C-alpha positions as MATLAB code, in Angstrom:
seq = 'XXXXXXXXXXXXXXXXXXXXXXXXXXXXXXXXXXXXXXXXXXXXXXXXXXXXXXXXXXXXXXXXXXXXXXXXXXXXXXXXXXXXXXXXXXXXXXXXXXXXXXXXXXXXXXXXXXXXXXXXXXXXXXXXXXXXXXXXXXXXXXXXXXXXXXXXXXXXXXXXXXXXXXXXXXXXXXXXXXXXXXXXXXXXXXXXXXXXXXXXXXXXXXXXXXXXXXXXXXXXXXXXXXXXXXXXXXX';
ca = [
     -20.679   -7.884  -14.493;
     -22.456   -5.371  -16.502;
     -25.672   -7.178  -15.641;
     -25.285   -6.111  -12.123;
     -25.547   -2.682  -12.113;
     -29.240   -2.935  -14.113;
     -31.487   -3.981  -11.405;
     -31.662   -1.851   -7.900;
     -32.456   -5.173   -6.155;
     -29.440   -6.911   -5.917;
     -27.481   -6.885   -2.853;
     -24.456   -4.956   -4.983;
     -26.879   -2.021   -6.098;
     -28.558   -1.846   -2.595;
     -25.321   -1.622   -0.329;
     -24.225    0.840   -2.682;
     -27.100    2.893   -2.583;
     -27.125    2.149    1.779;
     -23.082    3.357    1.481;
     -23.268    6.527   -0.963;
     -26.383    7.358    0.973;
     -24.228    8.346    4.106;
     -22.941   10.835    1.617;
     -26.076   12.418    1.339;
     -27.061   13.101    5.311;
     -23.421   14.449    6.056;
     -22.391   17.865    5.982;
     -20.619   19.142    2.524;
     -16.835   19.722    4.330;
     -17.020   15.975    5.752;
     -17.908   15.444    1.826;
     -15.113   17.530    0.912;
     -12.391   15.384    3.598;
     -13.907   11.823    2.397;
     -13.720   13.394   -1.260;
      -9.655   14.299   -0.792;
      -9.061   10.831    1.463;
     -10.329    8.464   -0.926;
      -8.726   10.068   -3.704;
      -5.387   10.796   -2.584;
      -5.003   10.725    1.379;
      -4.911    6.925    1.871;
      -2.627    6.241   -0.996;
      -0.139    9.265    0.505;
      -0.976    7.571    4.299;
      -0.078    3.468    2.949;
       3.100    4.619    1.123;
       4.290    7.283    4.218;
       4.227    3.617    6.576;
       6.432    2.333    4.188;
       8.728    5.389    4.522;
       8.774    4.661    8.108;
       8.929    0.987    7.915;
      11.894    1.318    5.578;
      13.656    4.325    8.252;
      13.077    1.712   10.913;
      14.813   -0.740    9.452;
      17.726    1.378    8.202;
      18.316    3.125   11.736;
      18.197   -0.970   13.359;
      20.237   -2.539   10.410;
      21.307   -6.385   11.146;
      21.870   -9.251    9.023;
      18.050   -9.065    7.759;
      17.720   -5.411    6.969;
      18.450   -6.251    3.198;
      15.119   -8.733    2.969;
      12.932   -6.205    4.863;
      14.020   -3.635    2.289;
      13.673   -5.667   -0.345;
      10.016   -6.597    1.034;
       9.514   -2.490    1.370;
      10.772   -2.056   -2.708;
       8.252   -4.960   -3.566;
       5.255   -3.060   -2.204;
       5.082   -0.025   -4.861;
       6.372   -2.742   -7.893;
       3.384   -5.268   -6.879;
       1.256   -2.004   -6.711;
       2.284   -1.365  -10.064;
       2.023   -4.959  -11.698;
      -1.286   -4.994   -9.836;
      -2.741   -2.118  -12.092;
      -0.940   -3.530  -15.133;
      -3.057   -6.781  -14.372;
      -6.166   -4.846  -14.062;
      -6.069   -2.772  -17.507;
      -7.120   -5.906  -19.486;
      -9.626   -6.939  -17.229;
     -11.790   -3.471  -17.270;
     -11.072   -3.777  -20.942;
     -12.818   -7.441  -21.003;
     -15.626   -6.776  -18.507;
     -16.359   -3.285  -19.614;
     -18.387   -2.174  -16.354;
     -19.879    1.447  -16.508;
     -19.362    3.727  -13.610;
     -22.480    3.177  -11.137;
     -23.440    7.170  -11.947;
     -23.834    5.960  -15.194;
     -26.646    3.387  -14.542;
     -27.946    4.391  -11.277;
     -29.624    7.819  -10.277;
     -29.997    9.262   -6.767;
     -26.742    8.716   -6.442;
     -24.222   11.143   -4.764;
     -21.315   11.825   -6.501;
     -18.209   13.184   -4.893;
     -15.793   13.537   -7.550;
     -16.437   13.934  -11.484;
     -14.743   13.269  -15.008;
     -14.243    9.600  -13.946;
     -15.124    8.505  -17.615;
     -13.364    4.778  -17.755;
     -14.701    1.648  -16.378;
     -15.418    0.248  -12.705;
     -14.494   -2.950  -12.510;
     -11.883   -3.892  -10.974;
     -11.282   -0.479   -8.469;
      -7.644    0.755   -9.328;
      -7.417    2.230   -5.477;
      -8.397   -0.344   -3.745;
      -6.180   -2.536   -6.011;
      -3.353   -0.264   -5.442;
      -3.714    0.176   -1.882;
      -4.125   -3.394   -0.950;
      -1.118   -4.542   -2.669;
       0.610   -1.528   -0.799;
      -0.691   -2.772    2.423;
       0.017   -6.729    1.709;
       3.978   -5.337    0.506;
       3.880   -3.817    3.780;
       2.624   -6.760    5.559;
       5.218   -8.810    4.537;
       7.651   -6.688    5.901;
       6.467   -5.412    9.165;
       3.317   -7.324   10.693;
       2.160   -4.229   12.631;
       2.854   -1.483   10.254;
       1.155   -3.972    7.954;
      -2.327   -4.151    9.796;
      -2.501   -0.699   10.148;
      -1.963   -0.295    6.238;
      -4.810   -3.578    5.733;
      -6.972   -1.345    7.789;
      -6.488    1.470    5.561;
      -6.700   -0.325    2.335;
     -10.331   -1.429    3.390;
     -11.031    1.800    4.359;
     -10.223    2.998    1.202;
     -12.587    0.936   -0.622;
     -15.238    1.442    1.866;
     -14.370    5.479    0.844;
     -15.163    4.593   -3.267;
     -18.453    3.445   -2.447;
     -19.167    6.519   -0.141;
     -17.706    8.917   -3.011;
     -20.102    6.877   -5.605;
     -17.740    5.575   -8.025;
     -17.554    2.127   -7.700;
     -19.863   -0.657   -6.796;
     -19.537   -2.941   -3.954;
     -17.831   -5.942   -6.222;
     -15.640   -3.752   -8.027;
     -13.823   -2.740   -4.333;
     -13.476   -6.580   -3.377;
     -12.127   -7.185   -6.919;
      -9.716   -4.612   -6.342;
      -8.689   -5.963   -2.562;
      -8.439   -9.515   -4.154;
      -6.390   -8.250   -7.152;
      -3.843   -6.631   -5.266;
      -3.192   -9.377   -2.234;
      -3.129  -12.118   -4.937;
       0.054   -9.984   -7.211;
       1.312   -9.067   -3.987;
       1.648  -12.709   -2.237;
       1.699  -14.800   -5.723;
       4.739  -13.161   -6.931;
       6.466  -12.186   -3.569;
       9.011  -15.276   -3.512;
      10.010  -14.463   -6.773;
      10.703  -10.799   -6.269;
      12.294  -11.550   -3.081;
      14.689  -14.063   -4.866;
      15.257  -11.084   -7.269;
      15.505   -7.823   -5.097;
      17.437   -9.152   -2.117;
      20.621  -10.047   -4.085;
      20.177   -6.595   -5.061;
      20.034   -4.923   -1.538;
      22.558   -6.584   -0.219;
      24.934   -5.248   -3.233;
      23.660   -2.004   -2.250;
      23.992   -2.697    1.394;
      27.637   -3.112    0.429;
      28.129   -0.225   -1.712;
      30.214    2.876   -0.424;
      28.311    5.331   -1.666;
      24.560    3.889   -1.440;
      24.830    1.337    1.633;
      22.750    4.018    3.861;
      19.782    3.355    1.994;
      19.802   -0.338    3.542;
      21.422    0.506    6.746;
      22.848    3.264    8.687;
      26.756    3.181    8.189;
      27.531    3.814   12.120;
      25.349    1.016   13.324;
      26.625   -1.325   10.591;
      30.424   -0.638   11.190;
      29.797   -0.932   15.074;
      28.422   -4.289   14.632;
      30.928   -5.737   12.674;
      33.619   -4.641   14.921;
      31.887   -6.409   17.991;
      31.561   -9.380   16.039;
      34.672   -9.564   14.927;
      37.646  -10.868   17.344;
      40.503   -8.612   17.952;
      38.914   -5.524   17.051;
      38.498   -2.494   19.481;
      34.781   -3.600   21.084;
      35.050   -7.097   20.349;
      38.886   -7.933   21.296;
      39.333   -9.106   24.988;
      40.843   -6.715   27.012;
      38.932   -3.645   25.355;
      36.983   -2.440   28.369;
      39.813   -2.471   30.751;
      42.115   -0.736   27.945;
      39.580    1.678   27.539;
      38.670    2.343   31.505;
      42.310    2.614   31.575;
      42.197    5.630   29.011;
];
C-alpha cells in the first residue's frame, strides 16, 4: 500500500489531490466547520441517532424492544472491535500519512503522526451506522449517509487517501454484520434480564407502557377483563 502514495498518477493520488483541492478554493471558516465535522461532529451526529433510536424504542416497548436494544448496544461494541481489528493492520501495512509523501496538499488538522491505512473514522463510523442499520432501517440510512460523508470529509481535511476511507467503510460493515448473530445471541438474553429488572427495566422499556400492555393481554385484569368498559363508564 505504501507503493501507492509514491507516484501522483494513480487514480488514489489524483482523487485525493481533486478532493483536498476543494479545500483550497473554499473560504477558511467552511475549512474551520469541515475541520470540526470530520473530526468530531459526525461521530457525535451517528451515536446521537442511536440515542434516539434507542428513546424510540423505549417510549414504544413490545415484545421486540429487547433485540432492538440489544442491536443499539452492538453498534458502539462493533465500533470498538472494529478499531481493535484495525491496530494490527496499520501496524502490518505501515502507510504514511498522504502529507507525508505528497506536497500541495492542504492540511486541515495537524499532529496526526501514526499511519493511514485503514481510516479509524470511517471505520468507526461505518460500523456505527451498520449497528444502527440493523436496528432501525431509516435511522440507519441516514447514519450510512453520514458515515460516507465522513470519509469523503478525511480526504477533504488531507489525512487519508482515497483507499484508506474504503478500507475503513469495509472494515467496519464486515465486524459489524460478521459478528452481529453472535452478539445478538449474547446481548439479548441480557436485555431481556434487564427488561425484567425492577430497578433497570426503563432502560429497555418505559415501565407505564409495559405494565399497560400486560394488563390488556392478560384476561381478568382491569383493561383486558370483559366487562371493564361498562364497569368503568359506570364509575
Amino acid at each position: 500500500m505504501a507503493g501507492l502514495a509514491e507516484s501522483g498518477s494513480n487514480p488514489d493520488v489524483d482523487l485525493l489531490y481533486d478532493i483536498n483541492g476543494l479545500a483550497k478554493d473554499a473560504p477558511p471558516w467552511f475549512d474551520r466547520i469541515m475541520e470540526f465535522v470530520g473530526e468530531f461532529g459526525l461521530l457525535i451526529a451517528v451515536m446521537g441517532l442511536i440515542l434516539w433510536c434507542w428513546w424510540g424504542v423505549r417510549r414504544r416497548g413490545g415484545e421486540d424492544a429487547a433485540s432492538s436494544v440489544a442491536a443499539l448496544v452492538w453498534a458502539p461494541l462493533a465500533a470498538g472491535v472494529a478499531v481493535l481489528v484495525n491496530v494490527p493492520i496499520r501496524g502490518f501495512v505501515e502507510r504514511p500519512r498522504p502529507f507525508n509523501d505528497h506536497e500541495g496538499l492542504e492540511v486541515l488538522i495537524q499532529g496526526k503522526t501514526d499511519y493511514s491505512f485503514v481510516s479509524d473514522h470511517a471505520t468507526l463510523t461505518m460500523a456505527l451506522a451498520v449497528g444502527l442499520f440493523l436496528a432501525n432501517r431509516k435511522l440507519g440510512l441516514v447514519g450510512l449517509v453520514l458515515a460516507l460523508f465522513a470519509g469523503f470529509c478525511r480526504v477533504y481535511m488531507g489525512v487519508h487517501y482515497p483507499t484508506d476511507v474504503i478500507g475503513g467503510l469495509a472494515l467496519g460493515t464486515a465486524v459489524a454484520l460478521l459478528l452481529s448473530p453472535l452478539a445478538m445471541a449474547l446481548l439479548t438474553p441480557v436485555m431481556r434480564a434487564i427488561e425484567r429488572s425492577p430497578r433497570a427495566g426503563w432502560l429497555i422499556a418505559a415501565r407505564g407502557r409495559n405494565h399497560a400492555e400486560r394488563n390488556s393481554a392478560v384476561p381478568g385484569t382491569r383493561n383486558g377483563a370483559p366487562g371493564a368498559e361498562e364497569r368503568d363508564l359506570a364509575a
